[in-house]
Amino acid sequence: MNAREAGDAAQRSSTREIVLARLRSAREAGNPATPVVVTREFATRGRLAPGTAEVLDRLDETLTDYKATVHRVGSEAEVARAVLKVLVDAAAAAVVVPPGLPGAWLDGFDGKVRRDGPPLSVVDLDTTDAVVTAAAVAIADTGTFVLAAAAPDQGRRAITLVPDHHVCVIRAADVVCSVPEAVARLDPSSPLTFVSGPSATSDIELDRVEGVHGPRRLDVVLVGP
Amino acid sequence: MTTDLGMPTVASDPHGHLRGTESFPEAAHRALADTQLRRNLGHATRTIRAKRAAVVGEVDDWEELRRAGETIKADTMARLPELLVQLEEQVTARGGVVHWARDAEEANRIVVDLVRGTGADEVVKVKSMATQETGLNEALEAAGVAAFETDLAELIVQLSHDRPSHFLVPAIHRNRAEIREIFLREMPDVDPSLTDEPRRLAMAARAHLRRKFLTARVGISGVNFAVAESGTLSVVESEGNGRMCLTLPDTLITVMGVEKVVPTWRDLEVFLQLLPRSSTGERMNPYTSTWTGVTPGDGPQTFHLVLLDNGRSNVLASPDGRQALHCIRCSACLNVCPVYERTGGHAYGSIYPGPIGAVLSPQLTGISGPDDVNASLPYASSLCGACFDACPVRIDIPHLLVQQRAAAIDAHTRPTAQDATMRAMALAMTTPARFRLAERALGLGRVLAGRKQRITALPWPMSGWTNARDLPAPPPETFRQWWSRTHGEDA
Amino acid sequence: MRIAVVATCLGDAMFPQAPIATVQLLERLGHEVVFPADQTCCGQMHVNTGYLDTALPVVRHHVEVFGRALDDGVDAIVAPSGSCVGCVRHQHAMVARRAGDEGLATAAEQGAARTYELSELLVDVLGVTDVGAYYPHRVTYHPTCHSLRMLRVGDKPLQLLRQVRGLQLVELPDAEVCCGFGGTFAVKNAETSTAMLADKMANVLTSRAEVCTAGDSSCLMHIGGGLSRLRSGVRTVHLAEILASTDRGDATADVIFEEASR
């Protein structure tokens, strides 16, 4: 540590002490006479049981409502055919996949498959048409799926961000009804991305329009009953 | 492109943009005369109110969620210093560097030094109220660093050298035709055949910023929620510009007001339900990112978190007033406020407009005296109470407005004419004999009203009333006279 | 029932029609009404303008006057005003506590627990919705902010109006939006207040009502003052007056009014 860095560090720590001292005395001055009791009387479980046909139907509805295209398949064996149809329809020539994506999901795809390991450059990602991933959990009430960067079949954040088309495969076992059920299943120690529909904005007259900086096209392959 | 913001900077104020230059009625006067502005605001707030009502109506346990949000925030404030220390420990343990800033000026200096340290001469920014508050963009510009706002509405504001007028949609005061004009005028390489279709406008923003995102070395963000127990930060957004800024640069600098901390990860189960439905009227916003310190191989490998006080400790010291720190910046109170709908956000001077701004800004800055423009903010409300009903964390804004009015009166360094009138009236109202006398004096108003028994013009300050409304003549018989006459009791 | 009436300062001095109609209505329903003559004002204007210290003696006076009425055997206290009852119920104790007067705060809470806005008294306490009124006019109802959001009277006034014979109730568009009165707001921020009033008046005119009614004389003074300036021909009438009217004529017919003021 040179002299300037040492000086900066000393300055940082003294500011820290000043702010904390202010906050401590303010907290004492403003604290209510009776301690706060946190009430959590809201529903921690959703109306529909995880993984059921009903919860998948609701997820289908809410995803579709926010302009994702949903493809229902009965079993994992049918994923490849659904993914292939989506990629062919979109005329995707190259796709990126996270390092741990089941290889079988791209069976039959004769375009270029770029596996993100070792990591692809941003330029590579920008010239890739689509990305195919799994998801950690999906929320039927809100039409949301969550990508966990630590999961090998979801991968680091950039791969689902730069390509303009995201194909996400969601397994029935990972579908819950409500936000609290999803939050309980997630580990925040690595990056998470909650995705609800393709990128959108409400900034023009507060009306939602799809398609800004994130992927403009979102297909979901929903596996289960 | 230019990065001149044309903001009316208050460079000497270490608080940043928390105070305007004129009182609310003065600023509102101009806004009310702008019929285009009123149409834009009316259309946008009407749209969002309907969307919010629909998605809130879907949630059976909405009131329970509001109470949970309210009590989690109250608990947070009661433990704020400890939670911040915990957050600092967790972020540091995960490879982040935590800085503390007493005020806006100090926060800006920290960020400018950090950016300079990277050698970058431009940064990409996610919309953040905290850095709007500190006036970071101007500070960066002064240091020769170009700051690119990437949120669509913030981009519109920046390109048009305007000021934000809403938390969520800083360009809510602009309609699609005006946005098209701004893009055509200010975006280099824009397609000259650009129409005002919102989708086309969004595409133009995408094209304009794409290269910046892919090459940016430094990203700057705010925070929606910071989880003390895990050191996890989150940004709630729509467009993906947030994801770009949080993911692609080598260095990420995040500035957060100290009140953004929540105790546990589990608390997000409440706020991720309350915020999107209250704010954009969606079941869930398109993207929410969470990250914890530095993740090897994923995203920025250098991470700085700046914790900002800037008056928040003043607010925390007030037992009732500290509720204003519970705000999650959803903007529902703005959208339902009949005053905001008519004047827009600029009339509030501070970058925090609307009902919550009217109680937050004067507490953050303090009220220096009767001429302080922030003393006029708590009066910018008819106390209709719509803000409380819409608030997802049940902030009793009407009560805080009254409380801040009291603070404004307490700051009177010399008695005003209004003070004298109020005292005289209170005296009459505590002595029944004097009250009857005053009523009889009021009866003289019948002379003023003339034969039509309608008063159409009064001197200032009551001219504010008669400029647009008549006043009936006082009745020939008061209630108590009628009572005496019909019930035979002396009243 | 023995019921004490709060005339309200505005009702006593400027709009006696409302408290008079309240008295006549309750007497017609067979109740005994008393008027504690020392009453003045609840202090709302002081409180809502931020004069919490100045309001303290006004609040104390109100609490004492009506506390004595309760001691004298009054069962309930009624005011034909949502905002005055709102102040009594939600602000009196706050003003007292702020001044450190816990005794006054407790007394204020006891009084507030027995104080009702007119539609609350009728529907919740007396259990009537049909008060036997007759009012052959096309009427629209403006729910005032404090009755709606401070007192949560909900549709009680509408329940009462629906039972009035001859009355045609028409819907007011955007009914729940504030009219822009807001006490001293109407003067301090007169232009914003007027802009809000303009929209409220447009909605009243759209409803094609002959009469706009509400539970607060203050808001009616504001809306009525605007409609009068427009020469719109639409009148504002307090809810109590409509409920007090019978087929023998308007209840307040024995009140001395000039032709022009009606």
GROMACS .gro file of N, CA, C and O in nm, chain A residues 159-209:
model
  204
  159ILE      N    1  -2.442  -1.473  -2.139
  159ILE     CA    2  -2.487  -1.555  -2.254
  159ILE      C    3  -2.638  -1.546  -2.278
  159ILE      O    4  -2.685  -1.565  -2.388
  160THR      N    5  -2.714  -1.512  -2.174
  160THR     CA    6  -2.859  -1.498  -2.194
  160THR      C    7  -2.899  -1.352  -2.218
  160THR      O    8  -3.016  -1.320  -2.225
  161LEU      N    9  -2.800  -1.268  -2.229
  161LEU     CA   10  -2.827  -1.125  -2.240
  161LEU      C   11  -2.795  -1.071  -2.380
  161LEU      O   12  -2.872  -0.994  -2.437
  162VAL      N   13  -2.681  -1.110  -2.433
  162VAL     CA   14  -2.636  -1.049  -2.559
  162VAL      C   15  -2.708  -1.105  -2.682
  162VAL      O   16  -2.754  -1.028  -2.766
  163PRO      N   17  -2.724  -1.237  -2.694
  163PRO     CA   18  -2.799  -1.286  -2.812
  163PRO      C   19  -2.944  -1.234  -2.809
  163PRO      O   20  -3.001  -1.213  -2.702
  164ASP      N   21  -3.002  -1.218  -2.924
  164ASP     CA   22  -3.132  -1.151  -2.935
  164ASP      C   23  -3.250  -1.246  -2.914
  164ASP      O   24  -3.365  -1.202  -2.916
  165HIS      N   25  -3.221  -1.373  -2.899
  165HIS     CA   26  -3.329  -1.472  -2.890
  165HIS      C   27  -3.295  -1.573  -2.781
  165HIS      O   28  -3.187  -1.633  -2.784
  166HIS      N   29  -3.385  -1.586  -2.684
  166HIS     CA   30  -3.359  -1.679  -2.573
  166HIS      C   31  -3.462  -1.792  -2.578
  166HIS      O   32  -3.582  -1.766  -2.584
  167VAL      N   33  -3.411  -1.915  -2.577
  167VAL     CA   34  -3.498  -2.033  -2.568
  167VAL      C   35  -3.472  -2.095  -2.431
  167VAL      O   36  -3.359  -2.135  -2.401
  168CYS      N   37  -3.574  -2.099  -2.347
  168CYS     CA   38  -3.555  -2.150  -2.211
  168CYS      C   39  -3.640  -2.275  -2.190
  168CYS      O   40  -3.760  -2.274  -2.217
  169VAL      N   41  -3.575  -2.381  -2.143
  169VAL     CA   42  -3.645  -2.507  -2.118
  169VAL      C   43  -3.676  -2.515  -1.968
  169VAL      O   44  -3.585  -2.506  -1.885
  170ILE      N   45  -3.804  -2.525  -1.934
  170ILE     CA   46  -3.844  -2.529  -1.792
  170ILE      C   47  -3.907  -2.664  -1.761
  170ILE      O   48  -4.002  -2.707  -1.829
  171ARG      N   49  -3.854  -2.730  -1.658
  171ARG     CA   50  -3.905  -2.863  -1.620
  171ARG      C   51  -4.017  -2.847  -1.517
  171ARG      O   52  -4.011  -2.758  -1.431
  172ALA      N   53  -4.117  -2.933  -1.525
  172ALA     CA   54  -4.234  -2.925  -1.436
  172ALA      C   55  -4.194  -2.917  -1.289
  172ALA      O   56  -4.252  -2.842  -1.211
  173ALA      N   57  -4.091  -2.995  -1.252
  173ALA     CA   58  -4.052  -3.000  -1.112
  173ALA      C   59  -4.003  -2.864  -1.061
  173ALA      O   60  -4.003  -2.839  -0.941
  174ASP      N   61  -3.966  -2.777  -1.153
  174ASP     CA   62  -3.913  -2.646  -1.114
  174ASP      C   63  -4.018  -2.536  -1.118
  174ASP      O   64  -3.985  -2.419  -1.102
  175VAL      N   65  -4.143  -2.574  -1.142
  175VAL     CA   66  -4.248  -2.472  -1.152
  175VAL      C   67  -4.323  -2.462  -1.020
  175VAL      O   68  -4.380  -2.561  -0.972
  176VAL      N   69  -4.319  -2.343  -0.960
  176VAL     CA   70  -4.398  -2.317  -0.839
  176VAL      C   71  -4.503  -2.212  -0.873
  176VAL      O   72  -4.500  -2.151  -0.979
  177CYS      N   73  -4.595  -2.193  -0.779
  177CYS     CA   74  -4.704  -2.101  -0.806
  177CYS      C   75  -4.666  -1.957  -0.771
  177CYS      O   76  -4.690  -1.865  -0.848
  178SER      N   77  -4.603  -1.937  -0.653
  178SER     CA   78  -4.593  -1.800  -0.600
  178SER      C   79  -4.448  -1.755  -0.583
  178SER      O   80  -4.355  -1.835  -0.580
  179VAL      N   81  -4.433  -1.625  -0.568
  179VAL     CA   82  -4.302  -1.565  -0.548
  179VAL      C   83  -4.233  -1.620  -0.421
  179VAL      O   84  -4.115  -1.658  -0.427
  180PRO      N   85  -4.302  -1.628  -0.306
  180PRO     CA   86  -4.233  -1.680  -0.187
  180PRO      C   87  -4.178  -1.822  -0.205
  180PRO      O   88  -4.068  -1.853  -0.158
  181GLU      N   89  -4.252  -1.907  -0.276
  181GLU     CA   90  -4.202  -2.043  -0.299
  181GLU      C   91  -4.073  -2.041  -0.382
  181GLU      O   92  -3.982  -2.122  -0.359
  182ALA      N   93  -4.066  -1.949  -0.477
  182ALA     CA   94  -3.946  -1.941  -0.561
  182ALA      C   95  -3.828  -1.887  -0.481
  182ALA      O   96  -3.718  -1.943  -0.487
  183VAL      N   97  -3.852  -1.780  -0.406
  183VAL     CA   98  -3.743  -1.719  -0.329
  183VAL      C   99  -3.682  -1.821  -0.233
  183VAL      O  100  -3.561  -1.828  -0.215
  184ALA      N  101  -3.768  -1.905  -0.174
  184ALA     CA  102  -3.720  -2.006  -0.079
  184ALA      C  103  -3.629  -2.108  -0.147
  184ALA      O  104  -3.543  -2.168  -0.082
  185ARG      N  105  -3.647  -2.130  -0.276
  185ARG     CA  106  -3.566  -2.230  -0.346
  185ARG      C  107  -3.433  -2.176  -0.397
  185ARG      O  108  -3.350  -2.253  -0.445
  186LEU      N  109  -3.416  -2.044  -0.391
  186LEU     CA  110  -3.300  -1.984  -0.458
  186LEU      C  111  -3.186  -1.955  -0.362
  186LEU      O  112  -3.208  -1.921  -0.246
  187ASP      N  113  -3.063  -1.968  -0.412
  187ASP     CA  114  -2.944  -1.936  -0.334
  187ASP      C  115  -2.885  -1.807  -0.391
  187ASP      O  116  -2.838  -1.805  -0.505
  188PRO      N  117  -2.885  -1.699  -0.312
  188PRO     CA  118  -2.841  -1.570  -0.367
  188PRO      C  119  -2.689  -1.553  -0.374
  188PRO      O  120  -2.643  -1.449  -0.417
  189SER      N  121  -2.613  -1.655  -0.335
  189SER     CA  122  -2.469  -1.632  -0.328
  189SER      C  123  -2.405  -1.620  -0.467
  189SER      O  124  -2.298  -1.565  -0.481
  190SER      N  125  -2.473  -1.672  -0.570
  190SER     CA  126  -2.423  -1.644  -0.705
  190SER      C  127  -2.531  -1.566  -0.781
  190SER      O  128  -2.647  -1.565  -0.739
  191PRO      N  129  -2.496  -1.499  -0.891
  191PRO     CA  130  -2.591  -1.410  -0.956
  191PRO      C  131  -2.719  -1.482  -1.003
  191PRO      O  132  -2.713  -1.594  -1.052
  192LEU      N  133  -2.830  -1.412  -0.987
  192LEU     CA  134  -2.960  -1.463  -1.033
  192LEU      C  135  -3.021  -1.359  -1.125
  192LEU      O  136  -3.005  -1.239  -1.105
  193THR      N  137  -3.095  -1.407  -1.225
  193THR     CA  138  -3.169  -1.315  -1.311
  193THR      C  139  -3.312  -1.363  -1.319
  193THR      O  140  -3.339  -1.476  -1.362
  194PHE      N  141  -3.404  -1.278  -1.274
  194PHE     CA  142  -3.547  -1.308  -1.286
  194PHE      C  143  -3.592  -1.254  -1.421
  194PHE      O  144  -3.576  -1.135  -1.447
  195VAL      N  145  -3.650  -1.339  -1.504
  195VAL     CA  146  -3.691  -1.298  -1.637
  195VAL      C  147  -3.842  -1.316  -1.651
  195VAL      O  148  -3.895  -1.424  -1.622
  196SER      N  149  -3.911  -1.210  -1.693
  196SER     CA  150  -4.055  -1.219  -1.715
  196SER      C  151  -4.086  -1.161  -1.852
  196SER      O  152  -4.105  -1.042  -1.867
  197GLY      N  153  -4.083  -1.246  -1.951
  197GLY     CA  154  -4.109  -1.201  -2.086
  197GLY      C  155  -3.985  -1.143  -2.151
  197GLY      O  156  -3.880  -1.130  -2.088
  198PRO      N  157  -3.995  -1.112  -2.280
  198PRO     CA  158  -3.883  -1.049  -2.348
  198PRO      C  159  -3.860  -0.909  -2.293
  198PRO      O  160  -3.948  -0.854  -2.226
  199SER      N  161  -3.746  -0.853  -2.322
  199SER     CA  162  -3.715  -0.718  -2.275
  199SER      C  163  -3.826  -0.624  -2.319
  199SER      O  164  -3.883  -0.637  -2.426
  200ALA      N  165  -3.859  -0.529  -2.234
  200ALA     CA  166  -3.974  -0.442  -2.260
  200ALA      C  167  -3.951  -0.308  -2.193
  200ALA      O  168  -3.860  -0.293  -2.112
  201THR      N  169  -4.032  -0.213  -2.225
  201THR     CA  170  -4.025  -0.085  -2.158
  201THR      C  171  -4.165  -0.028  -2.141
  201THR      O  172  -4.253  -0.056  -2.223
  202SER      N  173  -4.183   0.048  -2.035
  202SER     CA  174  -4.309   0.120  -2.015
  202SER      C  175  -4.282   0.271  -2.019
  202SER      O  176  -4.361   0.350  -1.971
  203ASP      N  177  -4.168   0.307  -2.076
  203ASP     CA  178  -4.124   0.447  -2.064
  203ASP      C  179  -4.190   0.544  -2.160
  203ASP      O  180  -4.173   0.664  -2.148
  204ILE      N  181  -4.265   0.491  -2.256
  204ILE     CA  182  -4.334   0.581  -2.347
  204ILE      C  183  -4.482   0.578  -2.311
  204ILE      O  184  -4.550   0.478  -2.332
  205GLU      N  185  -4.526   0.682  -2.248
  205GLU     CA  186  -4.665   0.698  -2.208
  205GLU      C  187  -4.713   0.585  -2.115
  205GLU      O  188  -4.832   0.556  -2.108
  206LEU      N  189  -4.621   0.521  -2.047
  206LEU     CA  190  -4.649   0.417  -1.948
  206LEU      C  191  -4.721   0.294  -2.004
  206LEU      O  192  -4.788   0.221  -1.932
  207ASP      N  193  -4.705   0.272  -2.131
  207ASP     CA  194  -4.762   0.153  -2.192
  207ASP      C  195  -4.648   0.056  -2.219
  207ASP      O  196  -4.538   0.099  -2.256
  208ARG      N  197  -4.673  -0.074  -2.202
  208ARG     CA  198  -4.564  -0.170  -2.219
  208ARG      C  199  -4.543  -0.202  -2.368
  208ARG      O  200  -4.638  -0.239  -2.436
  209VAL      N  201  -4.422  -0.186  -2.415
  209VAL     CA  202  -4.388  -0.235  -2.549
  209VAL      C  203  -4.265  -0.324  -2.536
  209VAL      O  204  -4.175  -0.298  -2.456
   0.00000   0.00000   0.00000
